[in-house]
Amino acid sequence: MNRSHAILAAFPVLALCGCSGGAPDTAAATAHPGLAAYVGKYPSDKVDGISWEKNRAVIDGVKATVEDPAVVAQVLTYTGPPAPIAMVDGKVVAGVCEARNCANHNWEILVDPGSGRTEVCYHDQRKTPGKSVWYSPGGSTEERDGGCSIS
């Protein structure tokens, strides 16, 4: 590969990790820069033959963040109507809700494509009325008012 091809091949990684010339930040360049390619698509749409819901980075991020197996299973199955995947505050966000019960049961997965840091918002009106549970890396949880925004 000649020098101009090498520069062009590296450009997408540099653009996604926010690097500006020089040596790229190895952690950011190798985290999950490909997740930004899902923006504007639905969770079942494929990028390079893999849907968001089957992407190893998404699955591993959710499992590392959420300790409740029932919540993990729910947010990784995408059984209800999804919203298009969006970029919100530098995070790739995919949201889904239960069919015919969106206001009462919804969830979102938020992944920082540079670091791979994953957060999950889960709202189940029956379990936490008027609140959603936010899961963060390290097993911490926080209840916040309202449901998940469903991008």
Coordinates of C-alpha atoms in Angstrom, one line a residue:
M1 CA 0.0 0.0 0.0
N2 CA 1.5 3.4 -1.0
R3 CA 1.5 6.4 1.4
S4 CA -1.5 8.1 0.0
H5 CA -3.6 4.9 0.3
A6 CA -2.4 4.4 3.8
I7 CA -3.5 8.0 4.7
L8 CA -6.9 7.5 3.1
A9 CA -7.4 4.1 4.8
A10 CA -6.7 5.7 8.2
F11 CA -9.0 8.7 7.7
P12 CA -12.2 7.0 8.9
V13 CA -10.6 5.9 12.2
L14 CA -9.1 9.4 12.7
A15 CA -12.4 11.1 12.0
L16 CA -14.3 8.9 14.4
C17 CA -11.9 9.0 17.2
G18 CA -11.5 12.8 17.0
C19 CA -7.7 12.5 16.4
S20 CA -6.0 15.3 14.5
G21 CA -2.9 14.1 12.9
G22 CA 0.1 12.7 14.7
A23 CA -0.1 9.3 16.4
P24 CA -3.7 8.3 17.0
D25 CA -4.9 7.7 20.6
T26 CA -4.6 3.9 20.6
A27 CA -7.4 3.4 23.1
A28 CA -9.8 5.5 21.2
A29 CA -8.9 4.2 17.8
T30 CA -9.3 0.6 18.9
A31 CA -12.4 1.0 21.1
H32 CA -15.6 0.9 19.0
P33 CA -15.3 3.5 16.3
G34 CA -17.4 1.3 13.9
L35 CA -20.5 1.9 16.0
A36 CA -20.9 5.4 14.6
A37 CA -21.7 3.7 11.2
Y38 CA -25.0 2.6 12.7
V39 CA -26.2 6.2 13.2
G40 CA -29.4 6.8 11.1
K41 CA -30.1 3.0 10.8
Y42 CA -32.4 0.8 12.9
P43 CA -31.0 -1.8 15.3
S44 CA -31.8 -4.7 12.9
D45 CA -30.1 -2.9 9.9
K46 CA -26.7 -4.3 9.1
V47 CA -23.3 -2.6 8.9
D48 CA -20.6 -4.8 7.3
G49 CA -23.1 -7.8 7.7
I50 CA -23.7 -7.3 11.5
S51 CA -26.8 -5.7 13.0
W52 CA -26.5 -3.4 16.1
E53 CA -28.3 -5.9 18.2
K54 CA -25.7 -8.7 17.2
N55 CA -22.7 -6.4 17.4
R56 CA -20.2 -7.9 19.9
A57 CA -19.2 -4.5 21.2
V58 CA -22.8 -3.7 22.0
I59 CA -23.5 -7.1 23.6
D60 CA -20.3 -7.1 25.6
G61 CA -20.9 -3.5 26.7
V62 CA -24.4 -4.2 28.0
K63 CA -23.3 -7.3 29.8
A64 CA -20.4 -5.5 31.4
T65 CA -22.7 -2.7 32.5
V66 CA -25.9 -4.3 33.6
E67 CA -25.8 -7.0 36.3
D68 CA -29.6 -7.9 36.1
P69 CA -29.9 -10.8 33.6
A70 CA -33.6 -10.0 33.0
V71 CA -32.7 -6.4 31.9
V72 CA -29.8 -7.6 29.8
A73 CA -32.0 -10.1 28.0
Q74 CA -34.7 -7.4 27.5
V75 CA -32.5 -4.7 26.1
L76 CA -30.6 -7.1 23.7
T77 CA -33.8 -8.7 22.2
Y78 CA -35.3 -5.6 20.5
T79 CA -38.9 -7.0 20.4
G80 CA -40.7 -3.7 20.1
P81 CA -40.6 -0.8 17.8
P82 CA -37.1 0.8 17.6
A83 CA -36.2 4.4 17.0
P84 CA -33.4 5.1 14.5
I85 CA -30.0 5.0 16.1
A86 CA -28.7 8.5 16.8
M87 CA -25.6 10.3 17.9
V88 CA -26.5 12.2 21.1
D89 CA -23.8 14.1 23.0
G90 CA -21.1 12.1 21.4
K91 CA -22.7 8.7 22.2
V92 CA -24.3 6.3 19.8
V93 CA -27.8 5.7 21.1
A94 CA -30.3 3.0 20.3
G95 CA -33.7 2.9 21.9
V96 CA -36.6 0.5 21.8
C97 CA -40.0 0.2 23.6
E98 CA -42.5 -2.5 24.2
A99 CA -45.1 -2.7 21.4
R100 CA -48.3 -1.0 22.4
N101 CA -46.8 0.0 25.7
C102 CA -44.1 2.4 24.8
A103 CA -44.7 5.0 27.5
N104 CA -44.6 2.4 30.2
H105 CA -41.8 0.1 29.1
N106 CA -38.8 1.4 27.2
W107 CA -35.0 1.3 27.1
E108 CA -31.9 2.7 25.5
I109 CA -28.3 1.7 25.0
L110 CA -25.7 4.5 24.9
V111 CA -22.2 3.8 23.8
D112 CA -19.3 6.2 23.6
P113 CA -17.6 5.1 20.3
G114 CA -14.2 6.4 21.4
S115 CA -14.0 4.6 24.8
G116 CA -16.6 1.9 24.4
R117 CA -18.1 3.1 27.7
T118 CA -21.7 1.8 27.7
E119 CA -24.7 3.0 29.7
V120 CA -28.2 1.6 29.7
C121 CA -31.4 3.3 30.6
Y122 CA -34.3 0.9 31.5
H123 CA -37.9 2.1 32.3
D124 CA -40.5 -0.3 33.5
Q125 CA -43.5 1.6 34.9
R126 CA -44.7 -1.4 36.9
K127 CA -41.3 -1.8 38.8
T128 CA -40.2 1.8 39.1
P129 CA -43.3 4.1 38.6
G130 CA -42.4 7.4 37.1
K131 CA -38.7 6.6 37.1
S132 CA -36.1 4.9 34.9
V133 CA -33.0 3.0 36.1
W134 CA -29.7 4.1 34.6
Y135 CA -26.9 1.5 34.6
S136 CA -23.3 2.6 34.4
P137 CA -20.0 0.7 34.1
G138 CA -18.9 -0.8 37.3
G139 CA -22.4 -2.0 38.3
S140 CA -23.6 1.4 39.6
T141 CA -27.3 2.3 39.1
E142 CA -29.3 5.5 39.5
E143 CA -33.0 6.1 39.4
R144 CA -34.0 9.2 37.4
D145 CA -37.4 10.8 36.8
G146 CA -39.3 9.7 33.6
G147 CA -38.7 7.1 31.1
C148 CA -35.9 6.7 28.6
S149 CA -36.1 9.2 25.8
I150 CA -36.1 6.7 22.9
S151 CA -33.9 8.7 20.6

